[in-house]
CSV table of C-alpha atoms in Angstrom, one decimal:
chain,number,residue,atom,x,y,z
A,1,MET,CA,-35.1,296.9,251.5
A,2,THR,CA,-31.7,297.7,251.0
A,3,GLN,CA,-28.8,295.4,249.5
A,4,ASP,CA,-27.5,294.9,253.3
A,5,VAL,CA,-30.6,293.7,255.0
A,6,THR,CA,-31.0,290.1,253.5
A,7,GLN,CA,-32.0,288.5,256.5
A,8,ASP,CA,-35.3,290.4,256.9
A,9,VAL,CA,-38.3,287.9,256.6
A,10,THR,CA,-36.3,284.9,256.8
A,11,GLN,CA,-36.1,285.8,261.0
A,12,ASP,CA,-39.4,284.3,261.6
A,13,ALA,CA,-39.4,281.3,259.4
A,14,PRO,CA,-38.1,278.2,260.7
A,15,GLN,CA,-35.7,276.1,258.2
A,16,ASP,CA,-37.8,272.7,259.2
A,17,MET,CA,-40.8,274.7,257.6
A,18,ALA,CA,-39.6,275.9,254.5
A,19,GLN,CA,-37.8,272.7,253.7
A,20,GLY,CA,-41.3,270.5,254.3
A,21,SER,CA,-43.0,272.8,252.2
A,22,ALA,CA,-40.2,272.1,249.3
A,23,ARG,CA,-40.9,268.2,250.0
A,24,GLU,CA,-44.6,268.7,249.8
A,25,THR,CA,-44.6,271.0,246.4
A,26,GLY,CA,-41.8,269.0,244.8
A,27,GLN,CA,-40.1,272.3,244.2
A,28,ASP,CA,-36.3,272.6,244.6
A,29,THR,CA,-36.4,276.5,244.5
A,30,VAL,CA,-33.8,278.1,247.0
A,31,ARG,CA,-35.5,278.1,250.5
A,32,SER,CA,-35.2,280.9,253.3
A,33,ARG,CA,-32.7,279.9,256.1
A,34,PRO,CA,-33.5,281.4,259.6
A,35,GLY,CA,-31.7,284.6,260.2
A,36,ASP,CA,-29.1,284.8,263.1
A,37,MET,CA,-28.9,288.8,264.0
A,38,ALA,CA,-26.6,288.5,266.9
A,39,GLY,CA,-23.4,290.6,266.5
A,40,VAL,CA,-24.9,292.4,263.2
A,41,ARG,CA,-25.3,296.0,263.6
A,42,VAL,CA,-27.8,297.9,261.3
A,43,PRO,CA,-27.0,301.7,261.4
A,44,ASP,CA,-29.4,304.1,262.2
A,45,PRO,CA,-31.4,304.7,259.1
A,46,VAL,CA,-31.4,308.5,259.2
A,47,VAL,CA,-33.3,310.8,256.6
A,48,ARG,CA,-30.8,313.9,256.5
A,49,VAL,CA,-33.0,316.8,254.8
A,50,ALA,CA,-30.2,319.0,255.0
A,51,GLY,CA,-28.8,316.9,252.0
A,52,ALA,CA,-31.6,317.9,249.7
A,53,ARG,CA,-31.4,319.0,246.2
A,54,GLU,CA,-33.7,320.5,243.5
A,55,ILE,CA,-33.4,318.4,240.4
A,56,ALA,CA,-36.5,320.2,238.4
A,57,PRO,CA,-38.4,323.3,239.4
A,58,ASP,CA,-40.3,323.0,242.8
A,59,LEU,CA,-39.0,319.5,242.8
A,60,LEU,CA,-36.4,318.1,245.2
A,61,VAL,CA,-35.3,315.0,246.4
A,62,ILE,CA,-33.6,314.1,250.0
A,63,PRO,CA,-31.3,311.4,248.9
A,64,ASN,CA,-30.6,308.2,250.9
A,65,GLN,CA,-26.5,309.1,250.5
A,66,GLN,CA,-26.1,305.3,250.4
A,67,ALA,CA,-27.3,304.6,253.9
A,68,GLN,CA,-29.0,301.4,254.8
A,69,LEU,CA,-33.1,301.3,255.0
A,70,VAL,CA,-33.0,304.8,254.2
A,71,PRO,CA,-35.0,305.4,250.7
A,72,ASN,CA,-34.6,308.7,248.5
A,73,VAL,CA,-37.9,310.7,249.4
A,74,GLY,CA,-39.5,313.0,247.0
A,75,VAL,CA,-41.0,316.5,247.4
A,76,ILE,CA,-43.3,317.6,244.3
A,77,GLY,CA,-44.5,321.0,244.8
A,78,GLY,CA,-47.7,323.0,242.2
A,79,ALA,CA,-49.4,326.0,242.8
A,80,ARG,CA,-51.9,324.6,245.1
A,81,ALA,CA,-50.5,321.5,246.8
A,82,VAL,CA,-47.0,319.5,247.3
A,83,LEU,CA,-46.6,315.9,247.2
A,84,VAL,CA,-43.9,313.5,249.5
A,85,VAL,CA,-42.9,310.4,248.1
A,86,GLU,CA,-41.9,307.9,250.9
A,87,THR,CA,-41.6,308.5,254.7
A,88,GLY,CA,-38.3,307.1,255.5
A,89,LEU,CA,-38.5,304.6,258.3
A,90,GLY,CA,-40.0,305.3,261.7
A,91,THR,CA,-42.1,308.4,263.1
A,92,ALA,CA,-39.2,310.3,263.8
A,93,ASN,CA,-37.4,310.2,260.2
A,94,ALA,CA,-41.3,311.3,259.2
A,95,GLU,CA,-41.6,314.0,261.2
A,96,GLN,CA,-38.7,315.3,259.6
A,97,VAL,CA,-39.6,314.9,256.1
A,98,LEU,CA,-42.8,316.6,257.2
A,99,ALA,CA,-41.5,319.5,258.6
A,100,PHE,CA,-39.1,320.0,255.5
A,101,ALA,CA,-42.1,319.7,253.1
A,102,SER,CA,-44.0,322.1,255.2
A,103,GLU,CA,-41.3,324.8,255.0
A,104,VAL,CA,-41.5,324.0,251.1
A,105,ALA,CA,-45.2,324.0,250.9
A,106,ARG,CA,-45.8,327.4,252.6
A,107,GLY,CA,-49.3,326.6,253.4
A,108,ARG,CA,-49.8,324.8,250.3
A,109,ARG,CA,-51.7,321.4,250.8
A,110,LEU,CA,-50.0,318.5,251.6
A,111,TYR,CA,-50.2,314.9,249.9
A,112,LEU,CA,-48.3,311.7,250.8
A,113,THR,CA,-47.8,308.4,248.6
A,114,THR,CA,-45.2,305.6,249.0
A,115,THR,CA,-44.1,303.7,245.9
A,116,HIS,CA,-44.9,300.4,248.0
A,117,PHE,CA,-45.2,299.1,251.3
A,118,HIS,CA,-41.7,297.8,252.9
A,119,PRO,CA,-41.2,299.8,256.2
A,120,GLU,CA,-38.5,302.0,255.1
A,121,HIS,CA,-40.8,303.5,252.7
A,122,ALA,CA,-44.2,303.5,254.3
A,123,PHE,CA,-43.6,303.1,257.8
A,124,GLY,CA,-43.8,306.1,259.2
A,125,ALA,CA,-47.0,307.7,257.4
A,126,GLN,CA,-48.8,308.1,261.0
A,127,ALA,CA,-46.7,311.3,261.1
A,128,PHE,CA,-48.2,312.5,258.3
A,129,ALA,CA,-51.9,311.9,260.2
A,130,ASP,CA,-54.5,314.9,260.0
A,131,ARG,CA,-51.4,317.0,258.2
A,132,ALA,CA,-51.0,315.3,254.5
A,133,THR,CA,-53.6,312.8,252.7
A,134,TYR,CA,-52.1,309.6,252.2
A,135,LEU,CA,-53.0,307.9,249.2
A,136,VAL,CA,-51.7,304.6,247.2
A,137,ASN,CA,-52.8,302.2,244.8
A,138,ARG,CA,-55.0,299.3,245.8
A,139,ALA,CA,-52.5,296.5,245.3
A,140,GLN,CA,-50.3,298.5,248.0
A,141,ALA,CA,-53.0,298.9,250.3
A,142,ASP,CA,-53.6,295.5,249.8
A,143,ASP,CA,-50.0,294.4,250.7
A,144,LEU,CA,-50.1,296.8,254.0
A,145,THR,CA,-53.0,295.0,255.4
A,146,ALA,CA,-51.7,291.4,254.6
A,147,LYS,CA,-48.5,291.9,255.1
A,148,GLY,CA,-47.6,295.0,257.0
A,149,PRO,CA,-47.8,293.5,260.7
A,150,ALA,CA,-45.2,290.6,259.7
A,151,TYR,CA,-42.7,293.3,258.2
A,152,LEU,CA,-43.5,295.4,261.5
A,153,GLU,CA,-42.3,292.9,263.6
A,154,MET,CA,-39.8,291.2,261.4
A,155,PHE,CA,-37.5,294.9,261.2
A,156,ARG,CA,-38.1,295.5,264.9
A,157,ASP,CA,-36.5,292.3,265.5
A,158,PHE,CA,-33.4,293.7,264.1
A,159,GLY,CA,-33.2,295.5,267.2
A,160,GLY,CA,-31.1,298.5,268.1
A,161,PRO,CA,-31.8,301.8,266.2
A,162,VAL,CA,-34.2,300.1,263.9
A,163,ALA,CA,-36.5,298.9,266.6
A,164,ASP,CA,-36.1,302.2,268.1
A,165,ARG,CA,-37.7,303.8,265.1
A,166,LEU,CA,-40.1,301.6,265.0
A,167,ALA,CA,-41.3,301.5,268.6
A,168,GLY,CA,-44.8,302.5,269.3
A,169,ILE,CA,-46.0,302.7,265.7
A,170,GLY,CA,-48.4,300.4,264.2
A,171,VAL,CA,-48.9,299.7,260.4
A,172,PRO,CA,-50.1,302.8,258.5
A,173,ALA,CA,-53.4,303.2,256.8
A,174,PRO,CA,-53.9,305.3,253.4
A,175,ASP,CA,-56.8,307.7,253.6
A,176,GLU,CA,-57.3,307.4,249.7
A,177,VAL,CA,-57.3,304.2,247.4
A,178,PHE,CA,-56.8,304.1,244.3
A,179,ASP,CA,-57.7,301.8,241.2
A,180,GLY,CA,-56.0,302.5,238.0
A,181,THR,CA,-53.6,305.4,237.1
A,182,TYR,CA,-54.3,308.4,239.5
A,183,ASP,CA,-53.5,311.8,238.2
A,184,LEU,CA,-53.2,314.3,241.2
A,185,ASP,CA,-53.3,318.2,240.2
A,186,LEU,CA,-51.0,319.8,242.5
A,187,GLY,CA,-52.2,323.2,240.4
A,188,GLY,CA,-50.2,323.9,237.0
A,189,ARG,CA,-48.4,320.4,237.7
A,190,VAL,CA,-49.8,317.1,237.4
A,191,VAL,CA,-48.4,314.0,239.2
A,192,ARG,CA,-49.1,310.5,237.4
A,193,LEU,CA,-49.6,308.0,240.4
A,194,ARG,CA,-49.3,304.4,238.2
A,195,PRO,CA,-49.6,301.1,239.4
A,196,ALA,CA,-47.0,299.1,238.0
A,197,GLY,CA,-48.0,295.5,238.2
A,198,ARG,CA,-46.3,292.8,240.1
A,199,GLY,CA,-42.6,293.2,240.6
A,200,HIS,CA,-40.4,294.0,243.6
A,201,THR,CA,-43.9,293.7,245.7
A,202,LYS,CA,-47.5,293.5,244.4
A,203,GLY,CA,-48.3,296.5,245.1
A,204,ASP,CA,-45.2,298.5,243.5
A,205,GLN,CA,-46.3,301.8,242.0
A,206,VAL,CA,-44.3,304.3,240.3
A,207,VAL,CA,-44.6,308.3,240.3
A,208,GLU,CA,-44.3,310.5,237.3
A,209,VAL,CA,-43.8,314.3,237.0
A,210,PRO,CA,-44.7,314.5,233.1
A,211,ASP,CA,-43.6,318.0,232.8
A,212,ALA,CA,-40.1,317.8,234.2
A,213,GLY,CA,-39.5,314.1,233.1
A,214,VAL,CA,-39.0,313.1,236.2
A,215,LEU,CA,-39.8,309.3,237.3
A,216,PHE,CA,-39.6,308.0,241.1
A,217,THR,CA,-39.5,303.9,240.9
A,218,GLY,CA,-39.1,302.5,244.5
A,219,ASP,CA,-37.0,299.4,244.6
A,220,LEU,CA,-38.2,298.8,241.0
A,221,ALA,CA,-34.7,300.5,240.5
A,222,GLU,CA,-31.6,301.1,242.0
A,223,THR,CA,-28.6,302.3,241.5
A,224,GLY,CA,-24.9,300.4,242.1
A,225,GLN,CA,-26.3,297.0,243.2
A,226,PHE,CA,-27.9,294.0,242.2
A,227,ALA,CA,-31.6,293.9,242.3
A,228,ILE,CA,-33.2,293.3,245.5
A,229,PHE,CA,-35.2,290.3,245.4
A,230,PRO,CA,-37.4,289.4,248.5
A,231,TRP,CA,-38.1,285.7,247.7
A,232,PHE,CA,-38.3,283.9,251.2
A,233,PRO,CA,-40.5,281.1,250.1
A,234,PRO,CA,-43.0,279.8,251.5
A,235,TYR,CA,-43.4,283.2,253.5
A,236,ASP,CA,-43.2,285.5,251.1
A,237,THR,CA,-43.1,284.8,247.0
A,238,ASP,CA,-44.8,287.9,245.5
A,239,VAL,CA,-41.8,289.3,243.6
A,240,SER,CA,-41.6,288.4,240.1
A,241,GLY,CA,-38.8,288.2,237.9
A,242,VAL,CA,-40.6,288.2,234.8
A,243,GLY,CA,-43.0,290.6,235.7
A,244,TRP,CA,-40.3,293.1,236.7
A,245,LEU,CA,-38.8,292.7,233.7
A,246,LYS,CA,-41.8,293.4,231.9
A,247,VAL,CA,-42.6,296.5,234.1
A,248,LEU,CA,-38.8,297.8,233.4
A,249,GLU,CA,-39.5,297.5,229.6
A,250,ARG,CA,-42.5,299.4,229.8
A,251,LEU,CA,-40.7,302.1,232.1
A,252,ALA,CA,-37.6,302.3,230.0
A,253,ALA,CA,-39.8,303.1,227.0
A,254,ARG,CA,-41.0,306.0,228.1
A,255,GLY,CA,-38.2,308.0,227.8
A,256,VAL,CA,-38.3,310.1,230.9
A,257,ARG,CA,-35.0,312.5,231.6
A,258,THR,CA,-34.5,311.7,235.3
A,259,VAL,CA,-35.0,308.5,237.4
A,260,VAL,CA,-34.8,308.6,241.1
A,261,PRO,CA,-34.2,305.3,242.1
A,262,GLY,CA,-35.5,303.4,245.4
A,263,HIS,CA,-32.1,303.7,246.9
A,264,GLY,CA,-28.9,305.0,245.1
A,265,GLU,CA,-27.7,308.0,243.2
A,266,PRO,CA,-30.6,309.3,240.4
A,267,GLY,CA,-29.8,309.9,237.2
A,268,GLY,CA,-30.9,309.3,233.5
A,269,GLN,CA,-32.5,307.0,231.4
A,270,GLU,CA,-29.8,304.5,232.0
A,271,VAL,CA,-31.1,303.9,235.4
A,272,LEU,CA,-33.6,302.0,234.1
A,273,THR,CA,-31.8,300.3,231.1
A,274,ALA,CA,-29.0,299.2,233.6
A,275,VAL,CA,-31.9,297.0,235.6
A,276,ARG,CA,-33.8,295.8,232.6
A,277,ASP,CA,-30.9,294.4,231.3
A,278,TYR,CA,-29.7,292.9,234.4
A,279,LEU,CA,-33.0,291.2,235.0
A,280,ARG,CA,-32.4,289.8,231.5
A,281,GLU,CA,-29.2,288.7,232.2
A,282,LEU,CA,-30.4,287.0,235.4
A,283,ARG,CA,-33.7,285.5,233.5
A,284,ASP,CA,-31.3,283.8,230.5
A,285,GLU,CA,-28.7,282.8,232.6
A,286,THR,CA,-30.9,280.7,235.0
A,287,TRP,CA,-33.3,279.5,232.4
A,288,ARG,CA,-30.5,278.1,230.3
A,289,ARG,CA,-29.1,276.2,233.1
A,290,ARG,CA,-32.5,275.6,234.1
A,291,ASP,CA,-33.6,273.8,230.6
A,292,SER,CA,-30.6,271.3,230.8
A,293,ALA,CA,-31.7,270.0,234.4
A,294,MET,CA,-29.1,271.3,236.3
A,295,GLY,CA,-29.6,271.3,240.1
A,296,GLU,CA,-30.3,274.6,241.8
A,297,GLY,CA,-27.5,274.8,244.1
A,298,GLU,CA,-25.2,274.5,241.1
A,299,ILE,CA,-27.4,277.3,239.0
A,300,VAL,CA,-26.7,279.6,242.1
A,301,ALA,CA,-23.0,279.0,242.1
A,302,GLU,CA,-22.5,279.3,238.3
A,303,VAL,CA,-25.0,282.6,238.0
A,304,ARG,CA,-23.4,284.1,240.9
A,305,ALA,CA,-20.0,283.7,239.8
A,306,LEU,CA,-20.8,284.8,236.3
A,307,LEU,CA,-22.8,288.0,237.3
A,308,VAL,CA,-20.2,289.0,240.0
A,309,ALA,CA,-17.2,289.0,237.3
A,310,ARG,CA,-19.3,290.8,235.0
A,311,HIS,CA,-20.5,293.5,237.8
A,312,PRO,CA,-17.9,293.5,240.5
A,313,GLU,CA,-18.5,297.3,241.4
A,314,TRP,CA,-22.0,296.5,242.2
A,315,ALA,CA,-23.2,295.9,246.0
A,316,GLY,CA,-25.8,292.9,247.3
A,317,GLN,CA,-24.2,289.9,245.8
A,318,GLU,CA,-26.5,288.1,248.3
A,319,TRP,CA,-29.5,288.9,246.1
A,320,ILE,CA,-28.7,286.9,242.9
A,321,GLU,CA,-29.1,283.7,245.0
A,322,ARG,CA,-32.7,284.9,245.8
A,323,GLY,CA,-33.4,286.0,242.1
A,324,VAL,CA,-32.1,282.6,240.9
A,325,GLY,CA,-34.4,280.9,243.0
A,326,CYS,CA,-37.8,283.1,242.5
A,327,LEU,CA,-36.7,282.6,238.3
A,328,CYS,CA,-36.3,279.0,238.6
A,329,ALA,CA,-40.0,278.7,240.1
A,330,GLU,CA,-41.1,281.1,237.5
A,331,HIS,CA,-39.3,278.6,234.3
A,332,PRO,CA,-41.8,278.0,231.6
A,333,SER,CA,-41.6,274.4,232.7
A,334,ARG,CA,-43.6,275.5,235.5
A,335,GLY,CA,-46.3,277.4,233.5
A,336,VAL,CA,-45.2,280.9,234.2
A,337,SER,CA,-44.7,282.8,231.0
């Protein structure tokens, strides 16, 4: 998901149900509000393969060019095979990616993987059927099965070009599902598919190209915006600010040279450290106020103002509220460490 699509899973979440859940659990965390998409236009999320650039030998990125609901797409080559990372939203985008990757491959075998189950990253995999082997980690496969149908319908509810791109497709099914770390030998180049643990989603997966020092993070890291927290209780609470910070601390310690985020410009180690440092800020400022028994509405107002002042150039300010809600639920007083 990208910074401007904040109403995603809230559309099918009636406010009275969310408030009822809050009363039943005794929580005062931020609750989802029903989205009203009337008059809201999401631009056509087009993957533009013409903008592809090589960031290492036989390793290309199709950049998202700051477009909403468009991920950075990777094409990684070895002597015998080529791996595609992400599909774009819907079959037409994925067909463009497949055609581009096939031209790069020139007869080499094709593989596909995705960093997590959100539709703009994975819901084009059907276009690769019978042309590539689609493999993902176990937790991501579980997310596709358990949550994919609801996300598909929710994204269709955006209407317009988003709905058009999702017309006639279903939730993708991987060809291969693996447990633990998977080393994919492309021939003279091994690509490491590494489950990250619970962070942005339960099934986050990073893609590492050790010989090139390149890391694809999916939405665990993005540039130029506040971290995207898909925190919509009681319907989706799988994001973990605590877990996400631990994941970023581990990734930042690996010393990769080039980081390709889920959305935004690729860069160096600073892509990881900027998100890590922001998550620490968000946690510390939220928990400090939670320790004083401040109400969540006040916490949101104060933390939002503080973090916007510190990062005035970042987009996606609306995600601060979601992050505060998540971290309030994960405060140590609730038994979360």
